[in-house]
Amino acid sequence: MIGIRLATALFAAIWGGVASAAPSEPVIPGVEVLLSDRIDLVQGMRVGLLTNPAAVDRKLVSTLDRLRGDSRVKLTQLWAPEHGLAAATPNGTSNIKGIEARTRLPIEGLFGDRTAPSAEALSRVDVLLFDLQDIGSRTYTYVSSLGKVMQACAAHKVKVVVLDRPNPLGGTLFEGPVRLPKYKSLLGWGPFPVTHGMTFGEIAKFYNEELQIKAQLEVVAMKGWRRSMVWDDTGLVWVPTSPGIPKPLNATMYVATGMVCGSGPNCNEGGGNAMPFELVGAPWLDGERLAAALTHRAKDVSGLQHVRFRPMTWLPWHGQYDGKVTHGVQIHLLDLHDFRPLRLALIILSVLHDEFPSQIKVSSAHRFGMIWGNDDVLRDLRAHKPWTHIEAAWQKDLDGFAQIRARYLMYPP
């Protein structure tokens, strides 16, 4: 079994080696550190903010409200990522532009026709604060927006300050193929694996140096966070980052099932259900057979020993198979510290292609490649190659990424 074996010096142990204890000190988000220790980064300047409601302090006060209520901060411009300033709109939306009703500040959405701040909006600011909560996946568009924002700010000589937050998947595990250049998009902008085990602050440093963006970059680090922490270890309260990620579990499962049904196959991952990303199914599937096959294939596999599959039938109320009775499995995680989400995604896809070859269909090979980052995964699945073969094929690139990644890590194990 080929896994990720990296030196401790690279802070890259696989989840499950040592269970995280309760934090010995509180995890303090970057916004609180900014206002207590680094106000010099914004005081006396015109400040822009890219954020949504998931960016909160430990008392659940949003970054937007913290800054608006601080006389030392002069907010002059807002930006919103995909899903909008309220993180409430469906996938693929946030093309707003105008005056935000509550604050009366100008606002731009950074998704759709416009994916980077305009010159007009940047002319209103001296510094842009970036404060979003990530979920740790290359395909979640906020990490791509970070790179696009940095490029625009560098071109217009606007300082970028990233207010750091935890990676809910933790800071040690990274899996998957490194994205090929031809598949660069907002669903995979950064040249790294599907999961990267980095915070936005670390990724900003990675972007700035590895992509030669040369932005005027500052990162306000968290206090108290360690790489071994998954979200439940932080003591922080989860606020939905988008409509499909209402809980930390959904953020964890986003990679496991989103990389399956979200990459183009004719299946539903729980969209239009109260358990988004916890399910895999389709009207044509046999849930009992799928659960048995997944249980057999995942048996004794590292990172999946605490995963259980339960047959389930549901009726999606929107999205794939809207209004159609859907059969499949609910995935139960018993230990978040010993979980390999992308390995699970690969095994699910392998089972679907091996057990249901005449029924599984991929709508677009290009979309599949764009989500996974290369062409090899789909080709090998269709050839019924073992999942271990597919995983081993990206190990060399992962090892190279590990060496680069180590230069930008900011937090202890």
Coordinates of C-alpha atoms in Angstrom, one line a residue:
M1 CA 0.0 0.0 0.0
I2 CA 1.5 3.3 -1.1
G3 CA 0.9 6.1 1.3
I4 CA 2.4 9.4 2.1
R5 CA 5.6 9.0 4.0
L6 CA 7.3 12.2 4.9
A7 CA 9.9 13.3 7.4
T8 CA 8.8 14.9 10.7
A9 CA 10.9 17.8 9.8
L10 CA 8.4 18.5 7.0
F11 CA 5.4 18.5 9.5
A12 CA 3.8 15.8 7.4
A13 CA 2.6 12.9 9.5
I14 CA -0.6 11.2 8.4
W15 CA -3.7 11.7 10.6
G16 CA -4.1 9.1 13.2
G17 CA -0.5 8.8 14.5
V18 CA -1.3 10.7 17.7
A19 CA -4.8 11.8 18.6
S20 CA -4.9 15.5 19.4
A21 CA -5.5 16.5 23.0
A22 CA -7.6 19.5 24.0
P23 CA -5.7 22.6 23.1
S24 CA -3.5 23.8 25.9
E25 CA -4.1 27.4 24.8
P26 CA -7.0 28.8 22.9
V27 CA -7.0 29.0 19.1
I28 CA -7.2 32.7 18.3
P29 CA -8.2 33.7 14.7
G30 CA -6.1 36.2 12.7
V31 CA -8.7 38.9 12.9
E32 CA -8.4 39.0 16.7
V33 CA -4.6 39.1 16.5
L34 CA -4.8 42.0 14.0
L35 CA -6.9 44.1 16.3
S36 CA -4.9 43.3 19.4
D37 CA -1.4 43.2 18.1
R38 CA -1.1 44.3 14.5
I39 CA -3.4 47.3 14.1
D40 CA -0.4 49.0 12.5
L41 CA -1.1 47.1 9.3
V42 CA -4.3 49.0 8.7
Q43 CA -4.4 52.1 10.9
G44 CA -4.5 55.3 8.9
M45 CA -5.2 53.5 5.7
R46 CA -8.2 53.0 3.4
V47 CA -9.2 49.3 4.0
G48 CA -10.9 46.9 1.7
L49 CA -12.2 43.5 2.9
L50 CA -12.9 40.2 1.2
T51 CA -15.0 38.1 3.6
N52 CA -18.3 36.3 4.3
P53 CA -20.1 35.4 7.5
A54 CA -18.0 32.3 8.3
A55 CA -15.1 34.7 9.2
V56 CA -15.9 35.3 12.9
D57 CA -14.0 35.8 16.1
R58 CA -14.3 33.5 19.1
K59 CA -17.5 35.3 20.2
L60 CA -19.1 34.8 16.8
V61 CA -18.8 38.4 15.8
S62 CA -18.1 38.7 12.1
T63 CA -14.9 40.3 10.8
L64 CA -17.0 42.8 9.0
D65 CA -18.7 43.9 12.2
R66 CA -15.4 43.9 14.2
L67 CA -13.8 46.2 11.7
R68 CA -16.8 48.4 11.3
G69 CA -17.0 48.8 15.0
D70 CA -13.3 49.8 15.5
S71 CA -12.6 53.5 15.1
R72 CA -9.0 52.7 14.1
V73 CA -10.2 51.0 10.9
K74 CA -11.5 52.9 7.9
L75 CA -13.4 50.5 5.6
T76 CA -13.9 51.8 2.1
Q77 CA -14.6 48.7 -0.1
L78 CA -16.1 45.2 0.2
W79 CA -15.6 42.1 -1.9
A80 CA -17.5 38.8 -1.7
P81 CA -16.4 35.3 -2.9
E82 CA -18.6 32.7 -4.6
H83 CA -21.9 32.4 -2.7
G84 CA -21.9 36.1 -1.9
L85 CA -21.3 38.3 1.2
A86 CA -24.0 36.3 3.1
A87 CA -22.6 32.9 1.9
A88 CA -26.2 32.1 1.0
T89 CA -26.4 31.9 -2.8
P90 CA -26.1 28.7 -4.9
N91 CA -22.9 27.4 -6.5
G92 CA -21.5 29.5 -9.2
T93 CA -23.0 32.9 -8.1
S94 CA -21.6 36.2 -6.7
N95 CA -21.5 38.6 -9.6
I96 CA -22.9 41.4 -7.5
K97 CA -21.7 45.0 -7.9
G98 CA -23.0 48.1 -6.3
I99 CA -23.6 49.4 -2.8
E100 CA -24.0 46.9 0.0
A101 CA -27.3 47.6 1.8
R102 CA -26.3 47.3 5.4
T103 CA -22.9 49.0 5.4
R104 CA -23.5 51.4 2.5
L105 CA -20.1 50.4 1.2
P106 CA -19.3 49.6 -2.5
I107 CA -19.1 45.9 -3.1
E108 CA -17.9 43.5 -5.9
G109 CA -18.5 39.8 -6.2
L110 CA -15.6 37.7 -7.3
F111 CA -17.1 34.9 -9.2
G112 CA -18.6 34.5 -12.7
D113 CA -17.7 37.2 -15.2
R114 CA -15.4 38.9 -12.7
T115 CA -13.0 36.8 -10.7
A116 CA -10.5 39.5 -9.5
P117 CA -11.0 42.9 -8.0
S118 CA -11.4 45.7 -10.6
A119 CA -9.0 48.6 -10.9
E120 CA -11.9 50.9 -9.9
A121 CA -12.5 49.1 -6.7
L122 CA -8.8 48.8 -5.8
S123 CA -8.4 52.5 -6.3
R124 CA -10.5 53.0 -3.2
V125 CA -8.1 51.1 -0.9
D126 CA -4.5 51.1 0.3
V127 CA -4.7 47.6 1.8
L128 CA -7.0 44.6 1.2
L129 CA -7.8 42.3 4.1
F130 CA -8.6 38.7 3.1
D131 CA -10.6 36.8 5.7
L132 CA -12.4 33.7 4.6
Q133 CA -12.7 30.3 6.2
D134 CA -11.4 27.5 3.9
I135 CA -12.3 23.8 3.9
G136 CA -9.0 22.5 2.8
S137 CA -9.7 21.4 -0.8
R138 CA -8.2 22.7 -4.1
T139 CA -11.6 22.6 -5.7
Y140 CA -13.3 24.9 -3.2
T141 CA -13.1 28.2 -5.0
Y142 CA -12.0 30.5 -2.1
V143 CA -8.4 29.3 -2.3
S144 CA -8.4 30.2 -6.0
S145 CA -9.9 33.6 -5.2
L146 CA -7.0 34.2 -2.9
G147 CA -4.5 33.8 -5.7
K148 CA -6.5 36.0 -8.1
V149 CA -6.8 38.7 -5.5
M150 CA -3.1 38.7 -4.8
Q151 CA -2.3 39.1 -8.5
A152 CA -4.7 42.0 -8.9
C153 CA -3.3 43.7 -5.8
A154 CA 0.3 43.2 -6.9
A155 CA -0.6 44.8 -10.3
H156 CA -2.1 47.9 -8.6
K157 CA 0.4 48.1 -5.7
V158 CA -2.2 47.4 -3.0
K159 CA -1.0 45.6 0.1
V160 CA -2.6 42.2 0.9
V161 CA -3.1 41.2 4.5
V162 CA -4.3 37.6 5.1
L163 CA -6.1 37.0 8.4
D164 CA -5.3 33.4 9.0
R165 CA -7.8 30.6 10.1
P166 CA -7.5 26.9 10.7
N167 CA -7.7 24.3 7.9
P168 CA -10.5 22.1 9.1
L169 CA -8.9 19.0 7.7
G170 CA -5.8 19.7 9.8
G171 CA -2.3 20.7 8.7
T172 CA -0.6 17.4 8.1
L173 CA -2.5 15.5 5.3
F174 CA -2.2 16.1 1.6
E175 CA -3.4 13.8 -1.1
G176 CA -4.1 13.6 -4.8
P177 CA -2.5 14.5 -8.1
V178 CA -0.8 17.9 -8.4
R179 CA -2.9 19.9 -10.9
L180 CA -1.7 19.9 -14.5
P181 CA -1.3 23.4 -16.1
K182 CA -4.0 22.8 -18.7
Y183 CA -6.6 22.3 -15.9
K184 CA -6.0 25.7 -14.2
S185 CA -9.4 27.2 -13.3
L186 CA -11.2 28.5 -10.3
L187 CA -11.9 24.9 -9.4
G188 CA -8.2 24.3 -9.3
W189 CA -6.1 27.4 -9.6
G190 CA -3.1 26.6 -7.3
P191 CA -0.5 24.0 -8.5
F192 CA -0.9 21.7 -5.6
P193 CA -2.8 18.4 -4.7
V194 CA -6.5 18.1 -4.1
T195 CA -5.9 18.5 -0.4
H196 CA -2.9 20.5 0.7
G197 CA -2.8 20.6 4.5
M198 CA -2.1 24.3 4.6
T199 CA -3.8 27.4 5.9
F200 CA -4.7 30.4 3.7
G201 CA -1.8 32.3 5.2
E202 CA 0.6 29.6 4.2
I203 CA -0.9 29.3 0.8
A204 CA -0.6 33.0 0.3
K205 CA 3.1 32.8 0.9
F206 CA 3.3 29.8 -1.4
Y207 CA 1.5 31.7 -4.2
N208 CA 3.7 34.8 -3.7
E209 CA 7.0 33.0 -4.1
E210 CA 6.3 29.9 -6.2
L211 CA 4.1 31.8 -8.7
Q212 CA 6.2 35.0 -8.5
I213 CA 3.2 37.2 -7.8
K214 CA 5.4 39.6 -5.8
A215 CA 2.5 41.1 -3.9
Q216 CA 3.1 43.3 -0.8
L217 CA 2.0 40.5 1.5
E218 CA 1.5 40.2 5.2
V219 CA 0.0 37.2 7.0
V220 CA -1.5 37.7 10.5
A221 CA -1.0 34.3 12.0
M222 CA -3.3 32.6 14.4
K223 CA -2.3 31.9 18.0
G224 CA -2.6 28.4 19.5
W225 CA -3.3 26.4 16.3
R226 CA -1.2 23.2 15.7
R227 CA -1.0 21.2 12.6
S228 CA -2.4 18.1 14.3
M229 CA -5.7 19.8 15.0
V230 CA -8.8 19.0 13.0
W231 CA -11.7 21.5 13.4
D232 CA -13.2 19.8 16.4
D233 CA -9.9 20.2 18.3
T234 CA -9.8 24.0 17.9
G235 CA -12.6 25.0 20.3
L236 CA -13.9 27.3 17.6
V237 CA -17.6 27.3 16.5
W238 CA -18.2 26.4 12.9
V239 CA -20.2 28.9 10.8
P240 CA -21.4 27.6 7.4
T241 CA -18.9 28.7 4.7
S242 CA -21.5 28.1 1.9
P243 CA -24.9 26.5 1.6
G244 CA -23.5 23.0 1.2
I245 CA -21.1 23.2 4.2
P246 CA -23.3 23.7 7.2
K247 CA -21.1 21.7 9.6
P248 CA -17.5 20.7 10.0
L249 CA -18.4 17.1 9.0
N250 CA -19.6 18.4 5.6
A251 CA -16.3 20.2 5.1
T252 CA -14.5 16.9 5.9
M253 CA -16.7 14.9 3.6
Y254 CA -16.6 17.5 0.7
V255 CA -13.4 15.9 -0.6
A256 CA -14.6 12.3 -0.1
T257 CA -17.8 12.5 -2.1
G258 CA -17.5 15.9 -3.9
M259 CA -14.6 14.4 -5.8
V260 CA -16.9 11.5 -6.8
C261 CA -20.2 13.0 -7.9
G262 CA -18.9 16.5 -8.3
S263 CA -16.4 15.5 -11.0
G264 CA -19.1 14.4 -13.5
P265 CA -20.4 10.9 -12.7
N266 CA -24.2 10.4 -12.7
C267 CA -24.6 10.2 -8.9
N268 CA -25.8 12.4 -6.1
E269 CA -23.5 13.3 -3.1
G270 CA -26.3 14.5 -0.8
G271 CA -27.1 17.7 -2.6
G272 CA -30.8 18.5 -2.0
N273 CA -30.7 16.6 1.3
A274 CA -30.0 17.5 4.9
M275 CA -26.7 15.6 4.8
P276 CA -24.7 17.2 2.0
F277 CA -21.5 15.3 1.0
E278 CA -22.4 12.5 3.5
L279 CA -24.1 10.4 0.8
V280 CA -23.4 8.7 -2.5
G281 CA -26.3 7.3 -4.6
A282 CA -28.3 7.3 -7.7
P283 CA -31.7 5.9 -8.8
W284 CA -29.9 3.1 -10.7
L285 CA -27.8 2.0 -7.7
D286 CA -28.4 -0.9 -5.3
G287 CA -27.6 0.5 -1.9
E288 CA -27.1 -2.9 -0.2
R289 CA -24.7 -4.0 -2.9
L290 CA -22.8 -0.7 -2.9
A291 CA -22.4 -0.7 0.9
A292 CA -21.2 -4.3 0.8
A293 CA -18.6 -3.6 -1.9
L294 CA -17.3 -0.5 -0.2
T295 CA -17.1 -2.3 3.1
H296 CA -15.1 -5.1 1.5
R297 CA -12.7 -2.8 -0.4
A298 CA -12.1 -0.4 2.4
K299 CA -11.4 -3.2 5.0
D300 CA -8.1 -2.8 6.7
V301 CA -7.1 0.1 4.5
S302 CA -5.1 2.8 6.3
G303 CA -7.2 5.9 6.9
L304 CA -10.5 4.1 6.3
Q305 CA -10.6 1.7 9.2
H306 CA -13.0 4.0 11.1
V307 CA -15.4 4.5 8.1
R308 CA -18.8 2.7 7.9
F309 CA -21.2 2.4 5.0
R310 CA -25.0 2.2 5.6
P311 CA -27.5 1.5 2.8
M312 CA -29.9 4.4 2.4
T313 CA -32.7 5.7 0.2
W314 CA -33.5 9.4 -0.1
L315 CA -35.4 11.9 -2.3
P316 CA -33.3 14.9 -3.4
W317 CA -35.2 18.2 -3.5
H318 CA -32.9 19.9 -5.9
G319 CA -29.7 19.2 -7.9
Q320 CA -28.8 15.8 -9.4
Y321 CA -31.9 13.6 -9.5
D322 CA -34.2 16.2 -8.1
G323 CA -37.5 14.6 -7.1
K324 CA -36.3 11.0 -8.0
V325 CA -35.9 8.2 -5.4
T326 CA -32.2 7.7 -5.0
H327 CA -30.5 4.6 -3.5
G328 CA -27.0 4.5 -2.1
V329 CA -25.0 4.8 1.1
Q330 CA -24.6 7.1 4.0
I331 CA -21.0 7.4 5.1
H332 CA -20.3 7.4 8.8
L333 CA -16.9 8.6 10.2
L334 CA -16.0 7.3 13.6
D335 CA -12.6 9.0 13.9
L336 CA -11.8 12.2 12.2
H337 CA -8.1 12.0 13.0
D338 CA -7.7 8.7 11.1
F339 CA -9.4 9.5 7.8
R340 CA -8.1 9.8 4.3
P341 CA -10.9 11.6 2.3
L342 CA -9.4 11.4 -1.1
R343 CA -8.5 7.8 -0.7
L344 CA -12.1 7.1 0.1
A345 CA -13.2 9.1 -3.0
L346 CA -10.9 7.0 -5.2
I347 CA -12.2 3.7 -3.7
I348 CA -15.8 4.8 -4.2
L349 CA -15.1 5.6 -7.9
S350 CA -13.2 2.3 -8.2
V351 CA -16.2 0.4 -6.9
L352 CA -18.7 2.3 -9.1
H353 CA -16.6 1.5 -12.2
D354 CA -15.9 -2.1 -11.3
E355 CA -19.4 -3.1 -9.9
F356 CA -21.6 -1.0 -12.1
P357 CA -19.7 -0.6 -15.3
S358 CA -22.7 -0.3 -17.6
Q359 CA -24.5 2.2 -15.4
I360 CA -21.8 4.6 -14.3
K361 CA -21.4 7.5 -16.7
V362 CA -19.1 10.5 -16.7
S363 CA -20.7 13.5 -18.3
S364 CA -17.5 15.2 -19.3
A365 CA -14.0 13.8 -19.3
H366 CA -12.7 17.4 -19.3
R367 CA -14.7 18.3 -16.2
F368 CA -13.4 15.2 -14.5
G369 CA -9.8 16.2 -15.4
M370 CA -10.4 19.7 -14.2
I371 CA -11.6 18.5 -10.8
W372 CA -9.0 15.8 -10.3
G373 CA -6.2 17.8 -12.0
N374 CA -5.1 15.2 -14.6
D375 CA -6.3 12.7 -17.2
D376 CA -4.8 9.6 -15.7
V377 CA -7.3 9.0 -12.9
L378 CA -10.4 8.6 -15.3
R379 CA -8.4 6.6 -17.8
D380 CA -7.2 4.1 -15.1
L381 CA -10.7 3.9 -13.6
R382 CA -12.2 3.0 -16.9
A383 CA -9.4 0.4 -17.4
H384 CA -10.3 -1.1 -14.0
K385 CA -6.8 -0.5 -12.6
P386 CA -6.6 -1.1 -8.8
W387 CA -7.0 2.1 -6.7
T388 CA -3.6 1.4 -5.2
H389 CA -2.1 1.7 -8.7
I390 CA -3.9 5.0 -9.3
E391 CA -2.8 6.4 -6.0
A392 CA 0.8 5.3 -6.5
A393 CA 1.0 7.2 -9.8
W394 CA 0.8 10.6 -8.1
Q395 CA 3.2 9.8 -5.3
K396 CA 6.3 11.2 -7.0
D397 CA 4.6 14.6 -7.6
L398 CA 3.4 14.6 -4.0
D399 CA 6.9 14.1 -2.7
G400 CA 8.1 17.0 -4.8
F401 CA 5.2 19.2 -3.5
A402 CA 6.2 18.2 0.1
Q403 CA 9.6 19.7 -0.4
I404 CA 8.2 23.0 -1.7
R405 CA 5.3 23.1 0.9
A406 CA 7.7 22.8 3.8
R407 CA 9.2 26.2 3.1
Y408 CA 5.9 28.0 3.9
L409 CA 4.6 26.2 6.9
M410 CA 4.0 28.6 9.9
Y411 CA 2.7 26.4 12.7
P412 CA 4.1 23.6 14.9
P413 CA 3.0 20.0 14.7

